[in-house]
Amino acid sequence: MFRSSLAAVVVSSLGVASLGASTAQAAGPSGLIAHRAVYDLELKDATDRSGIAGMFGRMVYEFDGSDCTGFTTNFRFVTQIDTGETTRVSDQQTTTFEDLAKRVFRFETKSYTDDQLDKDVRGAATDDQKGIKVDLTQPQAKQVELIQSRFPTEHMLDIIHNAKQGRNFFEAQVFDGSDDGDKPLIATTVVGKQEVPAKDDPDADKAGAFAKTPFWPVTVAYFNEKSKGDAMPVYRMSFKLYENGITRDLTMDYGDFVLTGKLSKLEVLDAKACQ
């Protein structure tokens, strides 16, 4: 699953697709389907320490590709932040590529404030004999050796697999190229029992053909690699997860402030058949 420090190439003029029964055939062996989802973001809570008086925005998540060619994720996260005295626009954009078979993960993240580039992180991670090797090209060229870690799509598949097996708690080292792209995080995942949407489920009606499909409530807390004991997570995300990888009804907890993300548009993309 995506984290807010990741973002993607902008996707504009998104419309709700007509999601018929044929969408069930869009998934490959992994069970994941290519899709584009748009989420409307609102501030749920903020401490005085955050300095945030108001915040809203939009998140666009596009997941495309196939099991045989690899998966590309484009993610864009734009928010307007009101401090009570000034406002600023934060725009984070990420593109990643993940080859499940070869265990190759490439990433590029750009972060802007009021259209000014703040950070540009690029690199690629691959398996080596002891763990994973990360070759960074931005902000400076360097090579980093890390312990064995799961990449984002692998971790999503792990969540779905554990959910199907009824395992409601597990932990994993995850590398997603976020922040400076040079360290993994510890991801602690809690999966609730599968359930069907209630009548008052806030954004179920935006899920098209999946509106009445069962989902799992999931919470993932990310900790620094060297965290011990009762350390606070650097970030926590809760969401409703479908078996095909689509998520909705997001809650993103950064500690000092909390955002909600409601699914507003969903489009299932054409499947790319393996040759």
mmCIF file of C-alpha atoms in Angstrom:
data_model
loop_
_atom_site.group_PDB
_atom_site.id
_atom_site.type_symbol
_atom_site.label_atom_id
_atom_site.label_comp_id
_atom_site.label_asym_id
_atom_site.label_seq_id
_atom_site.Cartn_x
_atom_site.Cartn_y
_atom_site.Cartn_z
ATOM 1 C CA MET A 1 0.000 0.000 0.000
ATOM 2 C CA PHE A 2 1.055 3.567 -0.652
ATOM 3 C CA ARG A 3 2.301 5.947 2.039
ATOM 4 C CA SER A 4 1.770 9.694 1.858
ATOM 5 C CA SER A 5 5.493 10.347 1.404
ATOM 6 C CA LEU A 6 5.074 8.697 -1.951
ATOM 7 C CA ALA A 7 3.247 10.410 -4.803
ATOM 8 C CA ALA A 8 2.636 9.951 -8.490
ATOM 9 C CA VAL A 9 2.390 11.469 -11.908
ATOM 10 C CA VAL A 10 -0.755 13.585 -12.120
ATOM 11 C CA VAL A 11 -3.802 11.984 -13.649
ATOM 12 C CA SER A 12 -6.481 14.472 -14.671
ATOM 13 C CA SER A 13 -10.078 14.292 -15.828
ATOM 14 C CA LEU A 14 -10.781 11.001 -14.062
ATOM 15 C CA GLY A 15 -14.221 9.528 -14.516
ATOM 16 C CA VAL A 16 -15.989 6.624 -12.886
ATOM 17 C CA ALA A 17 -15.775 3.595 -15.121
ATOM 18 C CA SER A 18 -18.650 1.267 -15.826
ATOM 19 C CA LEU A 19 -17.571 -1.669 -13.687
ATOM 20 C CA GLY A 20 -19.304 -4.762 -14.928
ATOM 21 C CA ALA A 21 -18.820 -8.449 -14.303
ATOM 22 C CA SER A 22 -15.944 -8.523 -16.781
ATOM 23 C CA THR A 23 -13.746 -6.706 -14.262
ATOM 24 C CA ALA A 24 -13.373 -9.966 -12.380
ATOM 25 C CA GLN A 25 -11.267 -11.208 -15.297
ATOM 26 C CA ALA A 26 -8.886 -8.245 -15.107
ATOM 27 C CA ALA A 27 -6.743 -9.783 -12.368
ATOM 28 C CA GLY A 28 -3.643 -11.842 -13.135
ATOM 29 C CA PRO A 29 -2.193 -14.704 -11.045
ATOM 30 C CA SER A 30 -1.478 -12.301 -8.179
ATOM 31 C CA GLY A 31 -5.169 -11.353 -8.031
ATOM 32 C CA LEU A 32 -4.409 -7.628 -8.252
ATOM 33 C CA ILE A 33 -6.212 -5.512 -10.843
ATOM 34 C CA ALA A 34 -5.019 -2.409 -12.649
ATOM 35 C CA HIS A 35 -7.004 0.611 -11.503
ATOM 36 C CA ARG A 36 -7.023 4.355 -10.940
ATOM 37 C CA ALA A 37 -8.525 5.689 -7.720
ATOM 38 C CA VAL A 38 -9.134 9.279 -6.606
ATOM 39 C CA TYR A 39 -9.525 10.174 -2.933
ATOM 40 C CA ASP A 40 -10.791 13.441 -1.424
ATOM 41 C CA LEU A 41 -8.749 14.386 1.636
ATOM 42 C CA GLU A 42 -9.916 16.254 4.737
ATOM 43 C CA LEU A 43 -8.359 17.110 8.076
ATOM 44 C CA LYS A 44 -9.846 14.964 10.832
ATOM 45 C CA ASP A 45 -7.785 16.138 13.778
ATOM 46 C CA ALA A 46 -4.692 18.249 14.543
ATOM 47 C CA THR A 47 -2.801 19.091 17.724
ATOM 48 C CA ASP A 48 -1.760 22.624 18.621
ATOM 49 C CA ARG A 49 1.835 21.528 18.080
ATOM 50 C CA SER A 50 1.122 20.765 14.407
ATOM 51 C CA GLY A 51 0.462 24.430 13.610
ATOM 52 C CA ILE A 52 -2.309 23.336 11.246
ATOM 53 C CA ALA A 53 -5.643 25.171 11.342
ATOM 54 C CA GLY A 54 -7.084 23.543 8.237
ATOM 55 C CA MET A 55 -6.090 21.099 5.516
ATOM 56 C CA PHE A 56 -7.733 19.501 2.496
ATOM 57 C CA GLY A 57 -6.638 18.008 -0.795
ATOM 58 C CA ARG A 58 -6.761 15.131 -3.226
ATOM 59 C CA MET A 59 -4.849 11.932 -3.779
ATOM 60 C CA VAL A 60 -4.646 10.048 -7.077
ATOM 61 C CA TYR A 61 -3.385 6.457 -7.108
ATOM 62 C CA GLU A 62 -2.829 4.575 -10.371
ATOM 63 C CA PHE A 63 -1.743 0.931 -10.349
ATOM 64 C CA ASP A 64 -1.019 -0.622 -13.753
ATOM 65 C CA GLY A 65 0.860 -3.514 -15.373
ATOM 66 C CA SER A 66 0.798 -7.278 -14.986
ATOM 67 C CA ASP A 67 2.437 -10.150 -13.130
ATOM 68 C CA CYS A 68 4.693 -10.956 -16.085
ATOM 69 C CA THR A 69 5.761 -7.425 -17.078
ATOM 70 C CA GLY A 70 5.844 -5.832 -13.629
ATOM 71 C CA PHE A 71 3.644 -3.228 -11.938
ATOM 72 C CA THR A 72 3.903 0.542 -12.236
ATOM 73 C CA THR A 73 2.409 2.787 -9.564
ATOM 74 C CA ASN A 74 1.812 6.488 -10.146
ATOM 75 C CA PHE A 75 0.799 8.390 -7.055
ATOM 76 C CA ARG A 76 0.120 12.087 -6.475
ATOM 77 C CA PHE A 77 -0.732 13.647 -3.118
ATOM 78 C CA VAL A 78 -1.703 17.344 -3.127
ATOM 79 C CA THR A 79 -2.822 19.245 -0.038
ATOM 80 C CA GLN A 80 -3.499 22.868 0.860
ATOM 81 C CA ILE A 81 -2.380 23.625 4.401
ATOM 82 C CA ASP A 82 -3.742 26.562 6.404
ATOM 83 C CA THR A 83 -1.669 27.605 9.436
ATOM 84 C CA GLY A 84 -4.058 30.366 10.447
ATOM 85 C CA GLU A 85 -1.662 32.994 9.152
ATOM 86 C CA THR A 86 -0.576 31.621 5.775
ATOM 87 C CA THR A 87 -1.512 28.872 3.353
ATOM 88 C CA ARG A 88 0.766 26.669 1.319
ATOM 89 C CA VAL A 89 0.319 23.881 -1.211
ATOM 90 C CA SER A 90 2.246 20.644 -0.788
ATOM 91 C CA ASP A 91 2.550 18.434 -3.877
ATOM 92 C CA GLN A 92 4.232 15.037 -3.649
ATOM 93 C CA GLN A 93 4.659 12.892 -6.756
ATOM 94 C CA THR A 94 6.039 9.368 -7.062
ATOM 95 C CA THR A 95 6.448 6.802 -9.808
ATOM 96 C CA THR A 96 7.584 3.276 -8.961
ATOM 97 C CA PHE A 97 8.088 0.047 -10.899
ATOM 98 C CA GLU A 98 8.161 -3.396 -9.286
ATOM 99 C CA ASP A 99 9.016 -6.716 -10.914
ATOM 100 C CA LEU A 100 7.710 -9.449 -8.621
ATOM 101 C CA ALA A 101 9.627 -12.293 -10.287
ATOM 102 C CA LYS A 102 13.019 -10.573 -10.499
ATOM 103 C CA ARG A 103 12.566 -8.597 -7.265
ATOM 104 C CA VAL A 104 13.495 -5.290 -8.845
ATOM 105 C CA PHE A 105 12.079 -2.036 -7.488
ATOM 106 C CA ARG A 106 12.661 1.382 -9.076
ATOM 107 C CA PHE A 107 11.434 4.629 -7.571
ATOM 108 C CA GLU A 108 11.360 8.365 -8.230
ATOM 109 C CA THR A 109 9.839 10.878 -5.810
ATOM 110 C CA LYS A 110 9.546 14.648 -6.164
ATOM 111 C CA SER A 111 8.179 16.928 -3.452
ATOM 112 C CA TYR A 112 7.086 20.529 -4.065
ATOM 113 C CA THR A 113 5.913 23.387 -1.863
ATOM 114 C CA ASP A 114 4.070 26.159 -3.736
ATOM 115 C CA ASP A 115 5.489 24.818 -7.038
ATOM 116 C CA GLN A 116 9.077 24.962 -5.747
ATOM 117 C CA LEU A 117 10.974 21.658 -5.779
ATOM 118 C CA ASP A 118 12.007 20.663 -2.244
ATOM 119 C CA LYS A 119 13.290 17.133 -2.785
ATOM 120 C CA ASP A 120 14.077 14.750 -5.638
ATOM 121 C CA VAL A 121 14.869 11.139 -4.714
ATOM 122 C CA ARG A 122 15.579 8.464 -7.336
ATOM 123 C CA GLY A 123 17.018 4.991 -7.245
ATOM 124 C CA ALA A 124 16.588 1.259 -7.685
ATOM 125 C CA ALA A 125 16.655 -1.679 -5.282
ATOM 126 C CA THR A 126 17.510 -5.282 -6.095
ATOM 127 C CA ASP A 127 18.202 -8.529 -4.256
ATOM 128 C CA ASP A 128 21.728 -9.368 -3.222
ATOM 129 C CA GLN A 129 23.155 -12.234 -1.197
ATOM 130 C CA LYS A 130 22.544 -10.687 2.227
ATOM 131 C CA GLY A 131 19.509 -8.469 1.684
ATOM 132 C CA ILE A 132 18.746 -5.727 -0.805
ATOM 133 C CA LYS A 133 21.080 -3.318 -2.567
ATOM 134 C CA VAL A 134 19.896 0.223 -3.248
ATOM 135 C CA ASP A 135 21.548 2.300 -5.976
ATOM 136 C CA LEU A 136 20.603 5.955 -5.494
ATOM 137 C CA THR A 137 21.085 8.518 -8.268
ATOM 138 C CA GLN A 138 19.374 11.486 -6.539
ATOM 139 C CA PRO A 139 19.877 13.571 -4.439
ATOM 140 C CA GLN A 140 23.392 12.149 -4.747
ATOM 141 C CA ALA A 141 24.802 8.967 -6.205
ATOM 142 C CA LYS A 142 25.499 6.319 -3.578
ATOM 143 C CA GLN A 143 24.974 2.632 -2.892
ATOM 144 C CA VAL A 144 23.348 1.301 0.277
ATOM 145 C CA GLU A 145 23.186 -2.282 1.578
ATOM 146 C CA LEU A 146 20.037 -3.028 3.598
ATOM 147 C CA ILE A 147 18.567 -6.031 5.334
ATOM 148 C CA GLN A 148 16.116 -8.216 3.411
ATOM 149 C CA SER A 149 12.878 -6.264 2.915
ATOM 150 C CA ARG A 150 9.583 -6.564 1.105
ATOM 151 C CA PHE A 151 8.734 -4.113 -1.668
ATOM 152 C CA PRO A 152 5.293 -2.372 -1.675
ATOM 153 C CA THR A 153 3.372 -4.700 -4.020
ATOM 154 C CA GLU A 154 4.864 -7.745 -2.299
ATOM 155 C CA HIS A 155 3.737 -6.329 1.031
ATOM 156 C CA MET A 156 0.211 -5.745 -0.285
ATOM 157 C CA LEU A 157 0.093 -9.373 -1.439
ATOM 158 C CA ASP A 158 1.351 -10.457 1.992
ATOM 159 C CA ILE A 159 -1.519 -8.547 3.629
ATOM 160 C CA ILE A 160 -4.103 -10.185 1.353
ATOM 161 C CA HIS A 161 -2.563 -13.648 1.858
ATOM 162 C CA ASN A 162 -2.556 -13.293 5.645
ATOM 163 C CA ALA A 163 -6.116 -11.943 5.579
ATOM 164 C CA LYS A 164 -7.284 -15.004 3.638
ATOM 165 C CA GLN A 165 -5.510 -17.296 6.116
ATOM 166 C CA GLY A 166 -7.148 -15.566 9.072
ATOM 167 C CA ARG A 167 -3.843 -14.244 10.441
ATOM 168 C CA ASN A 168 -4.786 -10.917 11.957
ATOM 169 C CA PHE A 169 -1.304 -9.701 12.944
ATOM 170 C CA PHE A 170 2.102 -9.798 11.271
ATOM 171 C CA GLU A 171 5.251 -7.738 10.944
ATOM 172 C CA ALA A 172 7.603 -7.154 8.011
ATOM 173 C CA GLN A 173 10.536 -5.052 6.912
ATOM 174 C CA VAL A 174 9.341 -2.897 3.992
ATOM 175 C CA PHE A 175 11.363 -0.769 1.580
ATOM 176 C CA ASP A 176 9.331 1.687 -0.520
ATOM 177 C CA GLY A 177 11.938 4.309 -1.472
ATOM 178 C CA SER A 178 10.279 6.996 0.662
ATOM 179 C CA ASP A 179 12.025 9.803 2.551
ATOM 180 C CA ASP A 180 15.684 9.668 1.439
ATOM 181 C CA GLY A 181 15.382 6.216 -0.146
ATOM 182 C CA ASP A 182 18.118 4.726 2.000
ATOM 183 C CA LYS A 183 16.379 2.754 4.755
ATOM 184 C CA PRO A 184 13.552 0.271 5.286
ATOM 185 C CA LEU A 185 10.737 0.584 7.793
ATOM 186 C CA ILE A 186 9.146 -1.946 10.109
ATOM 187 C CA ALA A 187 5.505 -2.395 9.103
ATOM 188 C CA THR A 188 3.157 -3.851 11.716
ATOM 189 C CA THR A 189 -0.141 -4.926 10.164
ATOM 190 C CA VAL A 190 -3.445 -5.698 11.871
ATOM 191 C CA VAL A 191 -6.222 -7.278 9.777
ATOM 192 C CA GLY A 192 -9.803 -7.463 10.981
ATOM 193 C CA LYS A 193 -12.446 -10.004 10.052
ATOM 194 C CA GLN A 194 -13.847 -9.761 6.539
ATOM 195 C CA GLU A 195 -17.144 -7.876 6.385
ATOM 196 C CA VAL A 196 -19.608 -6.436 3.901
ATOM 197 C CA PRO A 197 -20.367 -2.699 3.566
ATOM 198 C CA ALA A 198 -23.065 -1.324 5.847
ATOM 199 C CA LYS A 199 -25.785 1.006 4.582
ATOM 200 C CA ASP A 200 -23.992 4.018 6.065
ATOM 201 C CA ASP A 201 -20.522 3.038 4.783
ATOM 202 C CA PRO A 202 -19.206 6.460 3.676
ATOM 203 C CA ASP A 203 -17.714 5.749 0.236
ATOM 204 C CA ALA A 204 -18.831 2.215 -0.640
ATOM 205 C CA ASP A 205 -21.117 3.533 -3.386
ATOM 206 C CA LYS A 206 -18.064 4.916 -5.242
ATOM 207 C CA ALA A 207 -16.588 1.437 -5.630
ATOM 208 C CA GLY A 208 -18.782 0.580 -8.618
ATOM 209 C CA ALA A 209 -19.086 -3.173 -9.141
ATOM 210 C CA PHE A 210 -17.272 -3.719 -5.844
ATOM 211 C CA ALA A 211 -19.706 -1.604 -3.808
ATOM 212 C CA LYS A 212 -21.182 -4.637 -2.041
ATOM 213 C CA THR A 213 -18.063 -6.833 -2.150
ATOM 214 C CA PRO A 214 -16.593 -8.037 1.167
ATOM 215 C CA PHE A 215 -13.472 -6.267 2.427
ATOM 216 C CA TRP A 216 -10.995 -6.460 5.303
ATOM 217 C CA PRO A 217 -10.398 -3.532 7.680
ATOM 218 C CA VAL A 218 -6.620 -3.100 7.804
ATOM 219 C CA THR A 219 -4.270 -0.924 9.851
ATOM 220 C CA VAL A 220 -0.561 -0.666 9.068
ATOM 221 C CA ALA A 221 1.814 1.161 11.417
ATOM 222 C CA TYR A 222 5.278 2.073 10.136
ATOM 223 C CA PHE A 223 8.197 2.303 12.559
ATOM 224 C CA ASN A 224 11.799 3.313 12.106
ATOM 225 C CA GLU A 225 14.038 0.315 11.517
ATOM 226 C CA LYS A 226 15.814 0.709 14.873
ATOM 227 C CA SER A 227 12.666 1.287 16.943
ATOM 228 C CA LYS A 228 12.462 -0.726 20.163
ATOM 229 C CA GLY A 229 9.896 -1.347 22.863
ATOM 230 C CA ASP A 230 6.869 0.956 22.878
ATOM 231 C CA ALA A 231 8.164 3.318 20.182
ATOM 232 C CA MET A 232 5.632 5.533 18.436
ATOM 233 C CA PRO A 233 5.070 4.846 14.734
ATOM 234 C CA VAL A 234 6.250 7.455 12.272
ATOM 235 C CA TYR A 235 3.014 6.970 10.377
ATOM 236 C CA ARG A 236 -0.154 4.874 10.646
ATOM 237 C CA MET A 237 -2.700 4.118 7.953
ATOM 238 C CA SER A 238 -6.091 2.403 8.159
ATOM 239 C CA PHE A 239 -8.166 1.385 5.149
ATOM 240 C CA LYS A 240 -10.719 -1.054 3.784
ATOM 241 C CA LEU A 241 -9.029 -3.571 1.505
ATOM 242 C CA TYR A 242 -10.588 -5.658 -1.264
ATOM 243 C CA GLU A 243 -9.085 -8.951 -2.398
ATOM 244 C CA ASN A 244 -8.117 -7.349 -5.740
ATOM 245 C CA GLY A 245 -5.955 -4.644 -4.094
ATOM 246 C CA ILE A 246 -8.429 -1.741 -4.253
ATOM 247 C CA THR A 247 -8.639 0.326 -1.054
ATOM 248 C CA ARG A 248 -11.045 2.959 0.269
ATOM 249 C CA ASP A 249 -12.118 4.797 3.440
ATOM 250 C CA LEU A 250 -8.570 5.810 4.379
ATOM 251 C CA THR A 251 -7.337 7.284 7.655
ATOM 252 C CA MET A 252 -3.754 8.614 7.676
ATOM 253 C CA ASP A 253 -2.327 9.355 11.112
ATOM 254 C CA TYR A 254 0.906 11.383 11.224
ATOM 255 C CA GLY A 255 0.916 11.806 15.002
ATOM 256 C CA ASP A 256 0.360 15.573 15.135
ATOM 257 C CA PHE A 257 -2.474 15.468 12.603
ATOM 258 C CA VAL A 258 -4.856 12.986 10.991
ATOM 259 C CA LEU A 259 -6.308 12.998 7.474
ATOM 260 C CA THR A 260 -9.211 11.043 6.033
ATOM 261 C CA GLY A 261 -9.408 9.975 2.404
ATOM 262 C CA LYS A 262 -12.749 9.038 0.887
ATOM 263 C CA LEU A 263 -12.906 7.308 -2.492
ATOM 264 C CA SER A 264 -14.533 9.703 -4.967
ATOM 265 C CA LYS A 265 -13.781 8.045 -8.318
ATOM 266 C CA LEU A 266 -12.659 4.594 -9.412
ATOM 267 C CA GLU A 267 -11.705 3.304 -12.834
ATOM 268 C CA VAL A 268 -10.651 -0.256 -13.627
ATOM 269 C CA LEU A 269 -7.969 -0.194 -16.324
ATOM 270 C CA ASP A 270 -7.578 -2.615 -19.215
ATOM 271 C CA ALA A 271 -5.645 -5.711 -18.240
ATOM 272 C CA LYS A 272 -2.345 -6.400 -19.977
ATOM 273 C CA ALA A 273 -2.289 -10.089 -20.824
ATOM 274 C CA CYS A 274 0.947 -12.022 -20.364
ATOM 275 C CA GLN A 275 2.434 -13.332 -23.611
#
